[in-house]
PDB file of C-alpha atoms in Angstrom:
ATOM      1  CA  UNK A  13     159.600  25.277  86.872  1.00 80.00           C
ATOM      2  CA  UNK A  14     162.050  25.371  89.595  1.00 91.00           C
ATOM      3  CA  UNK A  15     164.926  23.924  91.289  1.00 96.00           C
ATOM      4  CA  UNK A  16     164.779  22.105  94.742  1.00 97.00           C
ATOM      5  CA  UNK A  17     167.904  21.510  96.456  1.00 96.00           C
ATOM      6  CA  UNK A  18     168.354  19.006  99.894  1.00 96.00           C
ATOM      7  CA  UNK A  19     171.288  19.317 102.082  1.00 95.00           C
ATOM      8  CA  UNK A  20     171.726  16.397 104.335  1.00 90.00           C
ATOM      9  CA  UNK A  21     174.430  17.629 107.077  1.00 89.00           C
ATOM     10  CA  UNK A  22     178.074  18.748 106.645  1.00 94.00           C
ATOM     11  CA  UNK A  23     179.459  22.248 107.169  1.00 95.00           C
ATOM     12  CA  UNK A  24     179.006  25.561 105.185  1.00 94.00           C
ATOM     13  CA  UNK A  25     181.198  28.957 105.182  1.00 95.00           C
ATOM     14  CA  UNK A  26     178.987  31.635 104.331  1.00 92.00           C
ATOM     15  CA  UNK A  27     181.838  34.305 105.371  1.00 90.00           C
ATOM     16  CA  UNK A  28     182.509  35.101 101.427  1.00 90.00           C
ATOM     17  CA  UNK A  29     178.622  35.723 100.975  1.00 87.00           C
ATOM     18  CA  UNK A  30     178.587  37.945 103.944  1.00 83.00           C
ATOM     19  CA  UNK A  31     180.959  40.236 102.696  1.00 80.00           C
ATOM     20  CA  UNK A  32     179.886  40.385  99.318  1.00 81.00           C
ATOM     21  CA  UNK A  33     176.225  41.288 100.887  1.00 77.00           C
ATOM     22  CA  UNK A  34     177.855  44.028 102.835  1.00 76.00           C
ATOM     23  CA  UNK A  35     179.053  46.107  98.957  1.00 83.00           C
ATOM     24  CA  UNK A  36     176.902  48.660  98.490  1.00 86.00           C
ATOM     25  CA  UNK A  37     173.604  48.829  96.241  1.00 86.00           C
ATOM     26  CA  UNK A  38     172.381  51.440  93.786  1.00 86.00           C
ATOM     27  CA  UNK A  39     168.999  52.081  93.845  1.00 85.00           C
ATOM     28  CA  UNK A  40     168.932  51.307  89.978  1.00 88.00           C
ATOM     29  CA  UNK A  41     170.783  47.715  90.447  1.00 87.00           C
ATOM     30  CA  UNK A  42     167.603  47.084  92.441  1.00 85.00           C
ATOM     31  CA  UNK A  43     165.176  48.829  90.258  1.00 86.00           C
ATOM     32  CA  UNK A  44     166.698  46.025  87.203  1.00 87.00           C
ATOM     33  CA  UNK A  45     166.728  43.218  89.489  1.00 82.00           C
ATOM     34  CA  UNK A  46     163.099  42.955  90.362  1.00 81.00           C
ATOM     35  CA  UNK A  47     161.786  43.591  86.640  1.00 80.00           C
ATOM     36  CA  UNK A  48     164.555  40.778  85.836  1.00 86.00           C
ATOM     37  CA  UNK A  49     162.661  37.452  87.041  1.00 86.00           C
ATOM     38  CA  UNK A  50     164.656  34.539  87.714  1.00 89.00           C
ATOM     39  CA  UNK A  51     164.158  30.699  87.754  1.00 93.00           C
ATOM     40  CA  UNK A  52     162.757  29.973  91.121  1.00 95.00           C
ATOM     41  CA  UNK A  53     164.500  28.052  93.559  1.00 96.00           C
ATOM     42  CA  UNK A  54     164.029  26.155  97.176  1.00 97.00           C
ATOM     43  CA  UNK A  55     166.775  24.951  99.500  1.00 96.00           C
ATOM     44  CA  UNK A  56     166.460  22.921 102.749  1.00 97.00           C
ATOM     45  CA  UNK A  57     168.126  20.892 105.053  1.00 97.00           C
ATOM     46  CA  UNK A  58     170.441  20.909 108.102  1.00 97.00           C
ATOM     47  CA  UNK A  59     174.139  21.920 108.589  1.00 97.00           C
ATOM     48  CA  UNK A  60     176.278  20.715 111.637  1.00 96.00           C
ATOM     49  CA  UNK A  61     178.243  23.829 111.668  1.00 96.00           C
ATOM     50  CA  UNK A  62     177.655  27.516 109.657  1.00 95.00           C
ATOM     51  CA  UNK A  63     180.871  30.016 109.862  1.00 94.00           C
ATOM     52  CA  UNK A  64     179.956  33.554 109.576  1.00 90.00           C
ATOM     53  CA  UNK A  65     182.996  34.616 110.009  1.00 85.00           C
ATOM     54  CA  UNK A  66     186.977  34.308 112.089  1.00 84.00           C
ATOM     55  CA  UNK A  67     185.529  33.209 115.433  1.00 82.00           C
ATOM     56  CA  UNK A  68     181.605  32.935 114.652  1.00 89.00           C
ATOM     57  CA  UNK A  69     180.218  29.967 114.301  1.00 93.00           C
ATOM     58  CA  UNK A  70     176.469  28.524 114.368  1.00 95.00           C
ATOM     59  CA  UNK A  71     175.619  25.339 115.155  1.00 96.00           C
ATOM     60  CA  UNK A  72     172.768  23.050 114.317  1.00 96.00           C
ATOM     61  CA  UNK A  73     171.308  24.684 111.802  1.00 97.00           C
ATOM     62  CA  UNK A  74     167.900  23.869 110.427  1.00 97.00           C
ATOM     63  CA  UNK A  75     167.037  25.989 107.226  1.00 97.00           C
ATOM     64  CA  UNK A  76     164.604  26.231 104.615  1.00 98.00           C
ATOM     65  CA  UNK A  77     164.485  28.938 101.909  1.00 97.00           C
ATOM     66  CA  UNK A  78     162.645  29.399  98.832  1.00 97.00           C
ATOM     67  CA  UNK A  79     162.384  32.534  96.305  1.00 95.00           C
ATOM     68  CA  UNK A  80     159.711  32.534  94.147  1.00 92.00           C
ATOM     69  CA  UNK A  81     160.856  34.272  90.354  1.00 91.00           C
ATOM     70  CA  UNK A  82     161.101  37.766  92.091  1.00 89.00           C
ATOM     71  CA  UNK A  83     160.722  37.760  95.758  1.00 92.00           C
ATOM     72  CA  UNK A  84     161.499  35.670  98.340  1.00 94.00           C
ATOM     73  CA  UNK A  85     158.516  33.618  99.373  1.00 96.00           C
ATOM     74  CA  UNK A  86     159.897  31.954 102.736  1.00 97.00           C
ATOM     75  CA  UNK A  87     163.084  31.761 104.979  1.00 97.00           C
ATOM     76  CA  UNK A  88     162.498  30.104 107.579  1.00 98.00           C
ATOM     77  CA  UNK A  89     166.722  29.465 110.276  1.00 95.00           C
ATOM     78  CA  UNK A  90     166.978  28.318 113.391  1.00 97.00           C
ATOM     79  CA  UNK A  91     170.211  27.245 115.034  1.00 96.00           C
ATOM     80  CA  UNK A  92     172.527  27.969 117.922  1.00 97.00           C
ATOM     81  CA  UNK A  93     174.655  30.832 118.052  1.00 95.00           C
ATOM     82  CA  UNK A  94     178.192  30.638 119.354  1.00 92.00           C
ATOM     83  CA  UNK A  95     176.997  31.329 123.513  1.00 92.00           C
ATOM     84  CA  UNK A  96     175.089  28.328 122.733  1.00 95.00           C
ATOM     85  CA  UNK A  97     171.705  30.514 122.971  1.00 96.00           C
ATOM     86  CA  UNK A  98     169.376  29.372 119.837  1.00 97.00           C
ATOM     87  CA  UNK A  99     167.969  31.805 117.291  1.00 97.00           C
ATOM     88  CA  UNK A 100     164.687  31.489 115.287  1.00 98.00           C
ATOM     89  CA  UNK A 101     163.785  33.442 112.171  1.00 97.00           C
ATOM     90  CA  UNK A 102     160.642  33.172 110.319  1.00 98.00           C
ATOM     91  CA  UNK A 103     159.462  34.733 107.488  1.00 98.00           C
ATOM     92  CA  UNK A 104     156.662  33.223 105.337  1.00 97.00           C
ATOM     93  CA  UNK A 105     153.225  33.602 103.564  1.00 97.00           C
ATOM     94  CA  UNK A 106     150.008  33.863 105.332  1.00 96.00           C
ATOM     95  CA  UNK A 107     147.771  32.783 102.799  1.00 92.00           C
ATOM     96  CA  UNK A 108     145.779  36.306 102.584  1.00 94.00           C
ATOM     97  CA  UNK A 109     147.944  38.040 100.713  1.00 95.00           C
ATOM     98  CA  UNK A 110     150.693  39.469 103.458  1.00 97.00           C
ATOM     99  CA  UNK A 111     154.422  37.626 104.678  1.00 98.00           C
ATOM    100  CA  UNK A 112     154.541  38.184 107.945  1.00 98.00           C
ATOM    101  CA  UNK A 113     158.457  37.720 109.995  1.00 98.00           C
ATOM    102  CA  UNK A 114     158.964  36.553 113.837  1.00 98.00           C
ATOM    103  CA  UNK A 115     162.400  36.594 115.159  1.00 97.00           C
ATOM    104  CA  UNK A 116     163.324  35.398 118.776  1.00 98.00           C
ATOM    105  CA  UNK A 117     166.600  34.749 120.486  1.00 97.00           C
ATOM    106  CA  UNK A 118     167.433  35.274 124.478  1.00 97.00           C
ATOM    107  CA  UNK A 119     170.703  36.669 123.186  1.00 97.00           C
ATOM    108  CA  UNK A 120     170.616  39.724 121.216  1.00 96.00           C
ATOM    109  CA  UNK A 121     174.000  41.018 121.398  1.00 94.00           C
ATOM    110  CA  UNK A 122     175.045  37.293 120.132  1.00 93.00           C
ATOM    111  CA  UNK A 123     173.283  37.808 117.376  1.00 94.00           C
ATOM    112  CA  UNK A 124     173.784  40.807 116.241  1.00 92.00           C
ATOM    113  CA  UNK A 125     177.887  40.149 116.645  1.00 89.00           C
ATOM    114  CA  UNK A 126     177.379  36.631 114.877  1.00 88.00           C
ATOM    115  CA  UNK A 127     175.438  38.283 112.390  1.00 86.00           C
ATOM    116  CA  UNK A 128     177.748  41.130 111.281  1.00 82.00           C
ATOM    117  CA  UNK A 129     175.116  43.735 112.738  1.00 84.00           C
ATOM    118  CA  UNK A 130     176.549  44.857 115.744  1.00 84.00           C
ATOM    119  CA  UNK A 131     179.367  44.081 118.249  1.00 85.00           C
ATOM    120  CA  UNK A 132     179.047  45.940 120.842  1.00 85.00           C
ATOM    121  CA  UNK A 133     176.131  44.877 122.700  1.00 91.00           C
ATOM    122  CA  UNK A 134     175.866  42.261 125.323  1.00 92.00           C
ATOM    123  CA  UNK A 135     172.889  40.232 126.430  1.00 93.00           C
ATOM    124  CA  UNK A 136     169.286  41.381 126.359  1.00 95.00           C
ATOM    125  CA  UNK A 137     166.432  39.144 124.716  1.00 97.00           C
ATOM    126  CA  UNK A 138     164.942  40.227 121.692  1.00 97.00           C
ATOM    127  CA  UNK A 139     161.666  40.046 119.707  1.00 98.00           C
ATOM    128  CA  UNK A 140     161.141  41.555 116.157  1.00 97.00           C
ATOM    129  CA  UNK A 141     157.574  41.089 114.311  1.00 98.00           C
ATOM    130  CA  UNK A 142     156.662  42.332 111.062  1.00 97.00           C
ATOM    131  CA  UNK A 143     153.891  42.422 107.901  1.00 98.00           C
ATOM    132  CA  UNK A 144     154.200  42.774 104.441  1.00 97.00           C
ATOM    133  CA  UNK A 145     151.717  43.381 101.948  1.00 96.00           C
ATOM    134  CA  UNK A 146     152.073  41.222  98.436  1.00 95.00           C
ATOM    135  CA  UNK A 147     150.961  43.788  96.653  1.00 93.00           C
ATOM    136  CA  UNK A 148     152.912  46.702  98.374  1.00 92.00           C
ATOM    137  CA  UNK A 149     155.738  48.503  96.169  1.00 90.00           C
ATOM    138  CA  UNK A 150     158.841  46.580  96.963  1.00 90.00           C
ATOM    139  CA  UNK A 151     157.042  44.660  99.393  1.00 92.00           C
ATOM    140  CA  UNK A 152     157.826  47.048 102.029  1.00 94.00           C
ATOM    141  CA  UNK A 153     157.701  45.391 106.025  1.00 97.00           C
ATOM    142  CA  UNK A 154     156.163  47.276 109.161  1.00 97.00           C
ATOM    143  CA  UNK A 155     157.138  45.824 112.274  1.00 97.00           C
ATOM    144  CA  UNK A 156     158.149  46.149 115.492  1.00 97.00           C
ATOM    145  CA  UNK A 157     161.077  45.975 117.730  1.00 97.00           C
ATOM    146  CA  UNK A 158     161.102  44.531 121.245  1.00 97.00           C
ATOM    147  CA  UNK A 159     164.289  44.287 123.624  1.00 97.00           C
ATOM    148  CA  UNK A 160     164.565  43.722 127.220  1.00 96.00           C
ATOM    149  CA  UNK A 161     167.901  44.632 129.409  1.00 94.00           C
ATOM    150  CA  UNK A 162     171.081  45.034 127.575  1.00 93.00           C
ATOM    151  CA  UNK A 163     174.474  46.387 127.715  1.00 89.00           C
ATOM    152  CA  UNK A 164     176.311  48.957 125.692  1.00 84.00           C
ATOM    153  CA  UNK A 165     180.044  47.915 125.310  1.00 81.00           C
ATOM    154  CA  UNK A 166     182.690  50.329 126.216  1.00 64.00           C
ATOM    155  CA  UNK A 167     183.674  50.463 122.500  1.00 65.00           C
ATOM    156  CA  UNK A 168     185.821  53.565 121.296  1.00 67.00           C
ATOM    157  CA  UNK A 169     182.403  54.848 119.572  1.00 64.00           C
ATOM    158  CA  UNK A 170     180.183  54.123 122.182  1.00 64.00           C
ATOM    159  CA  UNK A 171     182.381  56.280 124.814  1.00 63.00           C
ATOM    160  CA  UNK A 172     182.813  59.011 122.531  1.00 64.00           C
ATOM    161  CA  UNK A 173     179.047  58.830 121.609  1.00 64.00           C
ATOM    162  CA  UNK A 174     177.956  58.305 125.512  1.00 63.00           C
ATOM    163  CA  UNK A 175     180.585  60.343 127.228  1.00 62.00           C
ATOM    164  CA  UNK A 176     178.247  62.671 128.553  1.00 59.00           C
ATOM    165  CA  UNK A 177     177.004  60.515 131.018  1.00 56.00           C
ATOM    166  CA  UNK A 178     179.823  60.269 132.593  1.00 53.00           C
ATOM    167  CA  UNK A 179     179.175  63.952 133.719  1.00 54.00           C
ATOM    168  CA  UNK A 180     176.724  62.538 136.053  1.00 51.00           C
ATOM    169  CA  UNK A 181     179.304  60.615 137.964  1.00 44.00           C
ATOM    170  CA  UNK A 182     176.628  57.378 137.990  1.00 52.00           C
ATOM    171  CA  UNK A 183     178.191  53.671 137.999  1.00 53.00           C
ATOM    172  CA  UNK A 184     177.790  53.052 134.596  1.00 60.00           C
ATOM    173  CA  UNK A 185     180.533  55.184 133.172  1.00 54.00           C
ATOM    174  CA  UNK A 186     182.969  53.752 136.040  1.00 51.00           C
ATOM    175  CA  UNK A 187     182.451  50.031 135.939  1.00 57.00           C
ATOM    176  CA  UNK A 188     183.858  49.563 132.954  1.00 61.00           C
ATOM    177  CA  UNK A 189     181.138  46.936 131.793  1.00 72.00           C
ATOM    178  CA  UNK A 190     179.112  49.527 129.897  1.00 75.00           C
ATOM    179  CA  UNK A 191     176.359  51.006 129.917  1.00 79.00           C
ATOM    180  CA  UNK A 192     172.915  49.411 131.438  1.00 84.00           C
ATOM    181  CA  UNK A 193     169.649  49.931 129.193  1.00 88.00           C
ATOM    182  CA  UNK A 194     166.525  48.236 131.082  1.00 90.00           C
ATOM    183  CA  UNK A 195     165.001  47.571 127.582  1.00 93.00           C
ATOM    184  CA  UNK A 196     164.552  49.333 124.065  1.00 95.00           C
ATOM    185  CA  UNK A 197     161.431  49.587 121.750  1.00 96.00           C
ATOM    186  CA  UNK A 198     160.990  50.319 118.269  1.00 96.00           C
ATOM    187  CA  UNK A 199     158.134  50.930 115.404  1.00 97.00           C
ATOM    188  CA  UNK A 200     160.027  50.273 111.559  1.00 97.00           C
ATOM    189  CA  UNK A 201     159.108  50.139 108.230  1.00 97.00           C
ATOM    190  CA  UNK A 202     161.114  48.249 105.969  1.00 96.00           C
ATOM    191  CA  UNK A 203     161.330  49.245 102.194  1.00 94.00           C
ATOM    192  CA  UNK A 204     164.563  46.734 100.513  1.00 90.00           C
ATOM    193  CA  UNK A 205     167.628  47.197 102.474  1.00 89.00           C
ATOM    194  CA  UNK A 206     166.450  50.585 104.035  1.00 93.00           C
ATOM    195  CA  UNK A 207     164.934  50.573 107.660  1.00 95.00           C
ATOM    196  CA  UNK A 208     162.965  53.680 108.135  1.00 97.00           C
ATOM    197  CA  UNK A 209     163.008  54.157 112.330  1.00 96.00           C
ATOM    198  CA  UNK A 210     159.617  55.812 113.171  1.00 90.00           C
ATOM    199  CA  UNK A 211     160.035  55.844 117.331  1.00 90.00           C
ATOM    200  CA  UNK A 212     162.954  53.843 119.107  1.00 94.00           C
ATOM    201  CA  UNK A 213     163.679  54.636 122.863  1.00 93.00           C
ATOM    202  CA  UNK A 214     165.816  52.998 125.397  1.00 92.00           C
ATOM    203  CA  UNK A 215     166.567  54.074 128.841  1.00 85.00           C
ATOM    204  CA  UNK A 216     168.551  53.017 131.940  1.00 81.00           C
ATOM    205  CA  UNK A 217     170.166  54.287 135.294  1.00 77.00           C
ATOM    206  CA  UNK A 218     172.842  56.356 133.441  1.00 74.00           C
ATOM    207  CA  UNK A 219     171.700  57.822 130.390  1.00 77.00           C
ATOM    208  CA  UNK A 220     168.313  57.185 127.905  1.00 82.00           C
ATOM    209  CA  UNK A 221     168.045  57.511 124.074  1.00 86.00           C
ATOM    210  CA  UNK A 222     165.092  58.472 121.342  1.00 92.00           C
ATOM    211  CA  UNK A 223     165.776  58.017 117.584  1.00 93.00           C
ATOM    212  CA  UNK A 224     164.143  58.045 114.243  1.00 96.00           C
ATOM    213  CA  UNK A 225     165.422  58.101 110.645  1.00 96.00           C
ATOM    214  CA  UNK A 226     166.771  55.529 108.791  1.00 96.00           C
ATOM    215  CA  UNK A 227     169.568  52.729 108.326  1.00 93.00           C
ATOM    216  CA  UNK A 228     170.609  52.164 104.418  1.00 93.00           C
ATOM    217  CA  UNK A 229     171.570  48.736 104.301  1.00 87.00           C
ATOM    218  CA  UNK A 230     172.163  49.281 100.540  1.00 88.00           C
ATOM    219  CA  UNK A 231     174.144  52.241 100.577  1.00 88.00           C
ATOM    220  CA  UNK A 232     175.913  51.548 103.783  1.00 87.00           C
ATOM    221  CA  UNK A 233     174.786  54.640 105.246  1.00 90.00           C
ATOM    222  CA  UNK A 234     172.939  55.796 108.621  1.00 91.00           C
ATOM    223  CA  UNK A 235     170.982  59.139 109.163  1.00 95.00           C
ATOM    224  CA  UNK A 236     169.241  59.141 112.851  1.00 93.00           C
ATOM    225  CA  UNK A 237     167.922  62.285 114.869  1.00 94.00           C
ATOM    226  CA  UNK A 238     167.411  62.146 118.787  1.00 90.00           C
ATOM    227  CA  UNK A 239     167.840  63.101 122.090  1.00 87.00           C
ATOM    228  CA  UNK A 240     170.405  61.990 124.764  1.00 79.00           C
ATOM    229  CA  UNK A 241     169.358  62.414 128.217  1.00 78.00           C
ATOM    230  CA  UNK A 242     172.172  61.886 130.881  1.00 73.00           C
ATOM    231  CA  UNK A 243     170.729  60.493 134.934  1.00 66.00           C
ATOM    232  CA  UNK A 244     167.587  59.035 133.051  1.00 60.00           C
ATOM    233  CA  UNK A 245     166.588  57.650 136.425  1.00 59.00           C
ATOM    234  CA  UNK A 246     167.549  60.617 138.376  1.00 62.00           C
ATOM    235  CA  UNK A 247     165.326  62.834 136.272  1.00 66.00           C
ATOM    236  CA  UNK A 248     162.358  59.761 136.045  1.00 66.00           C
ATOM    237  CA  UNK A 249     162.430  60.125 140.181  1.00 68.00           C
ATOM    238  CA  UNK A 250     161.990  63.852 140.435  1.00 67.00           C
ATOM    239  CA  UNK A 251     159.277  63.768 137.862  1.00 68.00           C
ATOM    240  CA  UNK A 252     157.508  61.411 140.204  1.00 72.00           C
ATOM    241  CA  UNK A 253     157.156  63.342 143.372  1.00 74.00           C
ATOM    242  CA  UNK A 254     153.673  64.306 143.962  1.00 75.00           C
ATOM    243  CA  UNK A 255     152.672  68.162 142.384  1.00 69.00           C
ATOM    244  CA  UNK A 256     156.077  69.423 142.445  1.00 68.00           C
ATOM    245  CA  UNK A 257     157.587  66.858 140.102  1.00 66.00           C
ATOM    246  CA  UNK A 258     156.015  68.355 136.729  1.00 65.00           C
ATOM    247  CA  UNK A 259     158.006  71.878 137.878  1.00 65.00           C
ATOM    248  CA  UNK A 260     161.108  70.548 138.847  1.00 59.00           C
ATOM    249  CA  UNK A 261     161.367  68.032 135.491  1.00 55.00           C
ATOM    250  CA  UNK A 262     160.949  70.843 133.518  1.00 52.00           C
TER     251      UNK A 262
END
């Protein structure tokens, strides 16, 4: 009751899919999606080379994907992203009921740039888990975010959004290479295209960062809270010095 498709090699551009994914949904094109089953489908195999887009390009591809009438049941992608660094993504069944995801690549900022995420980071390894219940509405996904050193590009948004650092005269805001972050955490829930940010934080010599709220992949739209804290590591020392560090933090 399905259809299985093998692809044996070759090349694929995926750029027109991309953009069409990138159109805004309404919550009621959704809604009349999911109560409108489809024939299932599987698709596997291996591509030489997968363009995202002008100037990003994967490379030895391994995929397999399969939807079941409703959902999709696996997606399972590894290949090599254009600074030759591989990426792995894994989502599949458990057998008890859940889907659980792993993703792992030792270059974030690739992948977030190859991806159409992101292009303004640089470097930094990255680790996102998740769970889904079957039975959960929409199959919502809690996971967790995991990133070690990165850099923030000196993008027109990221200076106007960081600028204050530069008040505290620290290297970051001179070097031109960005800014430094020494990691970044977060805690999600996942509900369809929607990303509901319970407690992300990031730090590093110049400036640190908390956020929650949410990212609308559907809708296009972003609505976080937080706090920016200019000299992160200035104010981490003085909270450190024995008795008098609570007082002078404060």
């Amino acid at each position: 009751d399905g259809t299985a498709v093998r692809v044996g090699g070759g090349v694929m551009d995926v750029e027109p899919w991309m953009a069409e994914r990138d159109k805004p949904v309404t919550p009621q094109q959704l809604d009349a999606d999911e109560l409108r089953p489809q024939r299932a489908y599987s698709i596997a195999g291996t591509l030489s080379q997968v363009r995202i887009s002008e100037g990003d390009t994967m490379t030895n591809v391994t995929f397999d994907l399969r939807h079941d009438p409703v959902w999709w049941d696996k997606i399972y992608f590894n290949g090599t992203l254009p600074s030759g660094v591989p990426l792995v993504f894994n989502y599949a069944p458990t057998g008890q009921g859940t889907h659980k995801l792993a993703v792992k690549t030792d270059d974030a900022g690739g992948a977030f740039k190859a991806l159409g995420i992101y292009d303004s980071i640089k470097g930094g390894q990255i680790t996102i888990t998740g769970e889904a219940k079957d039975d959960s509405p929409h199959r919502a996904m809690k996971g967790q975010m995991e990133m070690t050193s990165f850099r923030l590009l000196h993008t027109p948004f990221a200076v106007r959004f960081l600028s204050v650092a530069a008040l505290t005269g620290l290297v970051d805001a001179l070097t031109g290479e960005g800014f430094l972050f020494a990691g970044a955490s977060a805690k999600f829930t996942k509900t369809r295209g929607r990303i509901d940010v319970a407690d992300f934080h990031s730090a590093g010599p110049s400036i640190g960062l908390t956020s929650k709220g949410s990212i609308d992949m559907d809708a296009n739209t972003v609505d976080l809270k937080g706090a920016l804290v200019p000299a992160y590591a200035f104010n981490s020392i003085l909270g450190n010095i024995p008795i008098i560090g609570e007082f002078l933090q404060g």
